[in-house]
CSV table of C-alpha atoms and ligand atoms in Angstrom, one decimal:
chain,number,residue,atom,x,y,z
A,18,UNK,CA,-9.0,-31.5,-27.9
A,19,UNK,CA,-12.4,-32.8,-26.6
A,20,UNK,CA,-10.6,-34.7,-23.8
A,21,UNK,CA,-8.7,-31.5,-22.8
A,22,UNK,CA,-11.9,-29.5,-22.7
A,23,UNK,CA,-13.6,-32.2,-20.6
A,24,UNK,CA,-10.7,-32.3,-18.2
A,25,UNK,CA,-10.8,-28.5,-17.8
A,26,UNK,CA,-14.6,-28.7,-17.1
A,27,UNK,CA,-14.1,-31.4,-14.5
A,28,UNK,CA,-11.2,-29.5,-12.9
A,29,UNK,CA,-13.5,-26.5,-12.6
A,30,UNK,CA,-16.3,-28.6,-11.1
A,31,UNK,CA,-13.9,-29.8,-8.5
A,32,UNK,CA,-12.9,-26.2,-7.7
A,33,UNK,CA,-16.5,-25.2,-7.2
A,34,UNK,CA,-17.2,-28.3,-5.1
A,35,UNK,CA,-16.3,-28.5,-1.4
A,36,UNK,CA,-13.9,-31.4,-1.9
A,37,UNK,CA,-10.7,-30.1,-3.4
A,38,UNK,CA,-8.5,-32.7,-5.0
A,39,UNK,CA,-5.4,-30.8,-5.6
A,40,UNK,CA,-3.3,-32.1,-2.8
A,41,UNK,CA,0.1,-33.5,-3.6
A,42,UNK,CA,0.3,-32.0,-7.1
A,43,UNK,CA,3.9,-32.6,-8.3
A,44,UNK,CA,6.1,-30.0,-9.7
A,45,UNK,CA,6.9,-31.2,-13.2
A,46,UNK,CA,8.4,-28.2,-14.8
A,47,UNK,CA,11.9,-27.1,-14.4
A,48,UNK,CA,12.5,-24.6,-11.6
A,49,UNK,CA,15.4,-22.9,-13.3
A,50,UNK,CA,15.2,-19.4,-14.5
A,51,UNK,CA,15.0,-19.5,-18.3
A,52,UNK,CA,14.2,-16.6,-20.6
A,53,UNK,CA,10.5,-17.5,-20.7
A,54,UNK,CA,10.4,-17.3,-16.9
A,55,UNK,CA,12.1,-13.9,-17.0
A,56,UNK,CA,9.6,-12.6,-19.5
A,57,UNK,CA,6.6,-13.8,-17.4
A,58,UNK,CA,8.1,-12.3,-14.3
A,59,UNK,CA,8.6,-8.9,-15.9
A,60,UNK,CA,4.9,-8.8,-16.8
A,61,UNK,CA,4.1,-9.0,-13.1
A,62,UNK,CA,4.7,-5.7,-11.4
A,63,UNK,CA,6.9,-6.1,-8.3
A,64,UNK,CA,4.7,-5.6,-5.2
A,65,UNK,CA,5.9,-4.9,-1.7
A,66,UNK,CA,3.6,-4.5,1.3
A,67,UNK,CA,4.2,-3.5,4.9
A,68,UNK,CA,2.2,-5.1,7.6
A,69,UNK,CA,2.4,-2.9,10.7
A,70,UNK,CA,0.3,-5.3,12.7
A,71,UNK,CA,-0.8,-3.8,16.1
A,72,UNK,CA,2.0,-1.3,16.3
A,73,UNK,CA,2.6,2.4,16.3
A,74,UNK,CA,1.1,5.6,17.6
A,75,UNK,CA,0.5,8.9,15.9
A,76,UNK,CA,4.0,10.1,16.6
A,77,UNK,CA,5.9,7.0,15.3
A,78,UNK,CA,3.5,6.7,12.4
A,79,UNK,CA,4.2,10.3,11.3
A,80,UNK,CA,7.9,9.6,11.4
A,81,UNK,CA,7.6,6.4,9.4
A,82,UNK,CA,5.4,8.1,6.8
A,83,UNK,CA,8.0,10.8,6.4
A,84,UNK,CA,10.7,8.2,5.7
A,85,UNK,CA,8.4,6.5,3.1
A,86,UNK,CA,7.5,9.7,1.5
A,87,UNK,CA,11.2,10.7,1.2
A,88,UNK,CA,12.0,7.2,-0.2
A,89,UNK,CA,13.0,7.3,-2.9
A,90,UNK,CA,10.9,4.2,-3.8
A,91,UNK,CA,11.4,2.3,-7.0
A,92,UNK,CA,8.7,3.7,-9.4
A,93,UNK,CA,8.4,0.2,-10.9
A,94,UNK,CA,7.2,-1.3,-7.6
A,95,UNK,CA,3.7,-1.2,-6.3
A,96,UNK,CA,3.7,-0.5,-2.6
A,97,UNK,CA,1.1,-0.7,0.2
A,98,UNK,CA,1.2,-0.4,4.0
A,99,UNK,CA,-1.2,-2.4,6.2
A,100,UNK,CA,-2.2,0.0,9.0
A,101,UNK,CA,-4.2,-0.5,12.3
A,102,UNK,CA,-7.8,0.5,11.4
A,103,UNK,CA,-8.0,3.6,13.6
A,104,UNK,CA,-5.1,5.1,11.7
A,105,UNK,CA,-6.3,4.5,8.2
A,106,UNK,CA,-7.5,8.0,7.6
A,107,UNK,CA,-4.4,9.5,9.3
A,108,UNK,CA,-1.9,7.5,7.2
A,109,UNK,CA,-3.8,8.2,4.0
A,110,UNK,CA,-3.5,11.9,4.8
A,111,UNK,CA,0.3,11.6,5.4
A,112,UNK,CA,1.4,9.5,2.4
A,113,UNK,CA,1.5,10.3,-1.3
A,114,UNK,CA,-1.0,8.6,-3.5
A,115,UNK,CA,1.7,6.4,-5.0
A,116,UNK,CA,1.8,4.5,-1.7
A,117,UNK,CA,-1.4,2.5,-1.1
A,118,UNK,CA,-3.0,2.1,2.2
A,119,UNK,CA,-4.4,-1.3,3.4
A,120,UNK,CA,-6.5,-2.5,6.2
A,121,UNK,CA,-5.3,-5.6,8.0
A,122,UNK,CA,-8.6,-7.4,8.1
A,123,UNK,CA,-12.3,-6.8,7.3
A,124,UNK,CA,-15.6,-8.6,7.7
A,125,UNK,CA,-17.6,-10.3,4.9
A,126,UNK,CA,-20.6,-8.0,4.7
A,127,UNK,CA,-21.2,-4.3,4.0
A,128,UNK,CA,-22.7,-3.2,7.4
A,129,UNK,CA,-24.7,-4.3,10.4
A,130,UNK,CA,-24.6,-5.6,13.9
A,131,UNK,CA,-21.1,-7.0,14.0
A,132,UNK,CA,-19.5,-5.2,16.9
A,133,UNK,CA,-15.8,-4.6,16.6
A,134,UNK,CA,-15.6,-5.4,12.9
A,135,UNK,CA,-14.9,-3.1,9.9
A,136,UNK,CA,-16.3,-3.6,6.4
A,137,UNK,CA,-14.7,-3.0,2.9
A,138,UNK,CA,-17.2,-0.1,2.6
A,139,UNK,CA,-15.8,1.5,5.7
A,140,UNK,CA,-12.2,0.9,4.5
A,141,UNK,CA,-12.9,2.6,1.2
A,142,UNK,CA,-14.6,5.5,3.0
A,143,UNK,CA,-11.3,6.1,4.8
A,144,UNK,CA,-9.5,6.5,1.5
A,145,UNK,CA,-7.7,3.1,1.8
A,146,UNK,CA,-8.0,0.8,-1.1
A,147,UNK,CA,-6.4,-2.5,-0.1
A,148,UNK,CA,-7.0,-5.2,2.5
A,149,UNK,CA,-4.8,-8.0,3.8
A,150,UNK,CA,-6.9,-11.1,4.5
A,151,UNK,CA,-6.2,-14.5,6.0
A,152,UNK,CA,-2.9,-13.6,7.7
A,153,UNK,CA,-1.6,-16.5,9.7
A,154,UNK,CA,-2.2,-14.5,12.9
A,155,UNK,CA,-5.9,-14.2,12.0
A,156,UNK,CA,-6.0,-17.9,11.2
A,157,UNK,CA,-4.1,-19.1,14.3
A,158,UNK,CA,-5.0,-16.6,17.0
A,159,UNK,CA,-8.5,-15.7,15.9
A,160,UNK,CA,-9.3,-19.1,14.5
A,161,UNK,CA,-10.4,-17.9,11.1
A,162,UNK,CA,-11.3,-20.8,8.8
A,163,UNK,CA,-10.4,-21.2,5.1
A,164,UNK,CA,-14.1,-20.7,4.3
A,165,UNK,CA,-14.5,-17.4,6.3
A,166,UNK,CA,-11.3,-16.0,4.7
A,167,UNK,CA,-12.6,-17.0,1.3
A,168,UNK,CA,-15.9,-15.2,2.0
A,169,UNK,CA,-14.1,-12.1,3.1
A,170,UNK,CA,-12.0,-12.2,-0.1
A,171,UNK,CA,-15.1,-12.5,-2.2
A,172,UNK,CA,-16.9,-9.6,-0.5
A,173,UNK,CA,-13.8,-7.3,-0.4
A,174,UNK,CA,-13.3,-7.8,-4.2
A,175,UNK,CA,-17.0,-7.2,-4.9
A,176,UNK,CA,-16.7,-4.0,-2.9
A,177,UNK,CA,-13.8,-2.8,-5.0
A,178,UNK,CA,-10.8,-3.4,-2.8
A,179,UNK,CA,-7.6,-4.9,-3.8
A,180,UNK,CA,-7.0,-8.0,-1.7
A,181,UNK,CA,-3.8,-9.6,-0.4
A,182,UNK,CA,-4.7,-13.1,0.5
A,183,UNK,CA,-2.3,-14.9,2.8
A,184,UNK,CA,-1.5,-18.6,2.9
A,185,UNK,CA,1.3,-20.7,4.4
A,186,UNK,CA,2.1,-23.8,6.4
A,187,UNK,CA,3.2,-24.2,10.0
A,188,UNK,CA,6.5,-25.7,11.0
A,189,UNK,CA,4.7,-28.9,12.0
A,190,UNK,CA,3.0,-29.1,8.6
A,191,UNK,CA,6.3,-28.5,6.8
A,192,UNK,CA,8.1,-31.1,8.9
A,193,UNK,CA,5.5,-33.7,8.1
A,194,UNK,CA,5.8,-32.9,4.4
A,195,UNK,CA,2.4,-31.3,4.1
A,196,UNK,CA,3.4,-27.9,2.7
A,197,UNK,CA,1.9,-28.4,-0.7
A,198,UNK,CA,-1.2,-30.0,0.7
A,199,UNK,CA,-1.8,-27.1,3.0
A,200,UNK,CA,-1.2,-24.3,0.5
A,201,UNK,CA,-3.3,-26.1,-2.1
A,202,UNK,CA,-6.2,-26.4,0.5
A,203,UNK,CA,-6.0,-22.7,1.3
A,204,UNK,CA,-5.8,-21.8,-2.4
A,205,UNK,CA,-8.7,-24.0,-3.2
A,206,UNK,CA,-11.0,-22.3,-0.6
A,207,UNK,CA,-10.1,-18.9,-2.1
A,208,UNK,CA,-10.4,-20.1,-5.7
A,209,UNK,CA,-14.0,-21.2,-5.0
A,210,UNK,CA,-14.9,-17.6,-4.4
A,211,UNK,CA,-12.8,-15.7,-6.9
A,212,UNK,CA,-14.0,-15.2,-10.5
A,213,UNK,CA,-11.6,-12.4,-11.5
A,214,UNK,CA,-8.1,-12.5,-10.1
A,215,UNK,CA,-7.0,-9.0,-11.4
A,216,UNK,CA,-7.2,-7.4,-8.0
A,217,UNK,CA,-5.8,-10.3,-6.0
A,218,UNK,CA,-2.2,-10.7,-4.7
A,219,UNK,CA,-1.3,-13.9,-2.9
A,220,UNK,CA,1.2,-13.7,0.0
A,221,UNK,CA,2.9,-17.0,0.7
A,222,UNK,CA,4.0,-16.7,4.3
A,223,UNK,CA,5.4,-19.8,6.0
A,224,UNK,CA,4.2,-19.5,9.6
A,225,UNK,CA,7.6,-20.7,10.9
A,226,UNK,CA,9.3,-17.7,9.2
A,227,UNK,CA,7.0,-15.0,10.5
A,228,UNK,CA,8.5,-12.8,13.2
A,229,UNK,CA,11.1,-15.5,14.0
A,230,UNK,CA,14.1,-14.2,12.1
A,231,UNK,CA,14.1,-17.5,10.3
A,232,UNK,CA,13.6,-16.6,6.6
A,233,UNK,CA,12.9,-19.3,4.1
A,234,UNK,CA,15.9,-19.6,1.8
A,235,UNK,CA,15.3,-18.2,-1.7
A,236,UNK,CA,15.3,-21.8,-2.9
A,237,UNK,CA,12.7,-22.9,-0.3
A,238,UNK,CA,10.4,-20.0,-1.1
A,239,UNK,CA,10.9,-20.4,-4.9
A,240,UNK,CA,9.9,-24.1,-4.6
A,241,UNK,CA,6.5,-23.3,-3.1
A,242,UNK,CA,5.9,-20.3,-5.4
A,243,UNK,CA,6.6,-22.5,-8.4
A,244,UNK,CA,4.2,-25.1,-7.0
A,245,UNK,CA,1.6,-22.4,-6.6
A,246,UNK,CA,2.1,-21.3,-10.1
A,247,UNK,CA,1.6,-24.8,-11.4
A,248,UNK,CA,-1.4,-25.2,-9.2
A,249,UNK,CA,-2.9,-22.1,-10.8
A,250,UNK,CA,-2.1,-23.4,-14.3
A,251,UNK,CA,-3.8,-26.7,-13.6
A,252,UNK,CA,-6.7,-25.5,-11.6
A,253,UNK,CA,-7.5,-21.9,-12.8
A,254,UNK,CA,-5.8,-21.0,-16.1
A,255,UNK,CA,-2.5,-20.4,-17.7
A,256,UNK,CA,-3.2,-16.7,-17.9
A,257,UNK,CA,-3.9,-16.3,-14.2
A,258,UNK,CA,-0.8,-18.4,-13.4
A,259,UNK,CA,1.3,-16.1,-15.5
A,260,UNK,CA,-0.1,-12.8,-14.2
A,261,UNK,CA,-1.1,-13.3,-10.5
A,262,UNK,CA,1.5,-11.8,-8.2
A,263,UNK,CA,2.8,-14.1,-5.4
A,264,UNK,CA,4.6,-12.3,-2.6
A,265,UNK,CA,6.9,-14.0,-0.1
A,266,UNK,CA,6.6,-13.1,3.6
A,267,UNK,CA,8.4,-14.1,6.7
A,268,UNK,CA,11.4,-12.3,8.2
A,269,UNK,CA,12.2,-10.4,5.0
A,270,UNK,CA,14.9,-7.8,5.7
A,271,UNK,CA,17.0,-5.3,3.7
A,272,UNK,CA,19.7,-7.9,3.8
A,273,UNK,CA,17.9,-10.9,2.3
A,274,UNK,CA,15.3,-9.2,0.0
A,275,UNK,CA,17.6,-8.9,-3.0
A,276,UNK,CA,18.4,-12.6,-3.2
A,277,UNK,CA,14.7,-13.5,-2.7
A,278,UNK,CA,13.7,-11.0,-5.4
A,279,UNK,CA,15.9,-12.7,-7.9
A,280,UNK,CA,13.8,-15.9,-7.9
A,281,UNK,CA,11.6,-16.3,-11.0
A,282,UNK,CA,8.3,-16.8,-9.2
A,283,UNK,CA,8.7,-14.3,-6.3
A,284,UNK,CA,7.0,-11.1,-7.2
A,285,UNK,CA,7.5,-9.1,-4.1
A,286,UNK,CA,7.2,-9.2,-0.3
A,287,UNK,CA,4.8,-8.9,2.6
A,288,UNK,CA,7.0,-7.4,5.4
A,289,UNK,CA,6.2,-7.3,9.1
A,290,UNK,CA,8.9,-6.2,11.5
A,291,UNK,CA,11.1,-4.5,8.9
A,292,UNK,CA,8.2,-2.5,7.6
A,293,UNK,CA,8.3,-0.4,10.8
A,294,UNK,CA,11.9,0.6,10.0
A,295,UNK,CA,13.5,2.8,7.4
A,296,UNK,CA,14.9,-0.5,6.0
A,297,UNK,CA,11.5,-1.0,4.3
A,298,UNK,CA,12.7,1.5,1.6
A,299,UNK,CA,15.5,-0.9,0.8
A,300,UNK,CA,13.1,-3.8,0.6
A,301,UNK,CA,10.8,-1.9,-1.8
A,302,UNK,CA,13.9,-1.2,-3.9
A,303,UNK,CA,15.2,-4.8,-3.9
A,304,UNK,CA,14.8,-5.2,-7.7
A,305,UNK,CA,16.7,-2.0,-8.5
F,1,LIG,P1,7.8,-10.6,9.6
F,1,LIG,O1,6.2,-10.7,9.4
F,1,LIG,O2,8.3,-9.9,8.4
F,1,LIG,O3,7.9,-9.8,10.9
F,1,LIG,O4,8.3,-12.0,9.7
F,1,LIG,C1,5.6,-10.9,8.1
F,1,LIG,C2,4.1,-10.9,8.2
F,1,LIG,O5,3.6,-11.3,9.3
F,1,LIG,O6,3.4,-10.5,7.3
């Protein structure tokens, strides 16, 4: 008992320190879907997000919002759309309140001399309530570091936004067997800044699957999701591990969503290309 408590304290100390030691954690539990897995999964509301990226104009956005409004969308799914910042107010005015509006990025402070940036306060003022942070395009093209992303997550949560925090390995990292090491490192940076996980959704998006048409197989995705769940159990808590939603992202389509959605640790999707098409409705309804 004492030893277990000490171990937990030490684990927490590691999490708060800069040197995270979670690389190479082995998956020890069975990956099969037993009744217990099913129960846990049911307690996590299915969550599907669209990431429109830098696409759309007023006309195409109005058409897309019409399609989403008509749905019908599974009432048991939580839905958000990630919108280019100048259209946040517009999209909020076009969609029913059951569909959440998200920004695709934000900065780590409330206001000030940060030309070109937007803050969680500004996002909230538009009526949007979610933000996507740490997308691989932010990490790779705009060179956002694990630390900066974690600081953004911290500030966005403090400001009252729901946060989708993205993680995932590149093809090179996967091929050199570093997938677990990379997602653990990314999780570790985020975990150092998050005290309450209630308003966090993790999106596992292997970079090699984004916009490439190469979806991870349900088994490949499940393997990493199960690893993340175990990482959460060992480094945060059993409760967070059982309740935190982990979305899969990377070439999700109407055709592959149903099989991915069957996996015990996949709690929804972050969808790029297909979220600009009527097919997004099918993806939202993948669990029906
Ligand atoms: P994709 O993008 O569905 O077009 O692969 C996913 C994402 O970037 O979130």
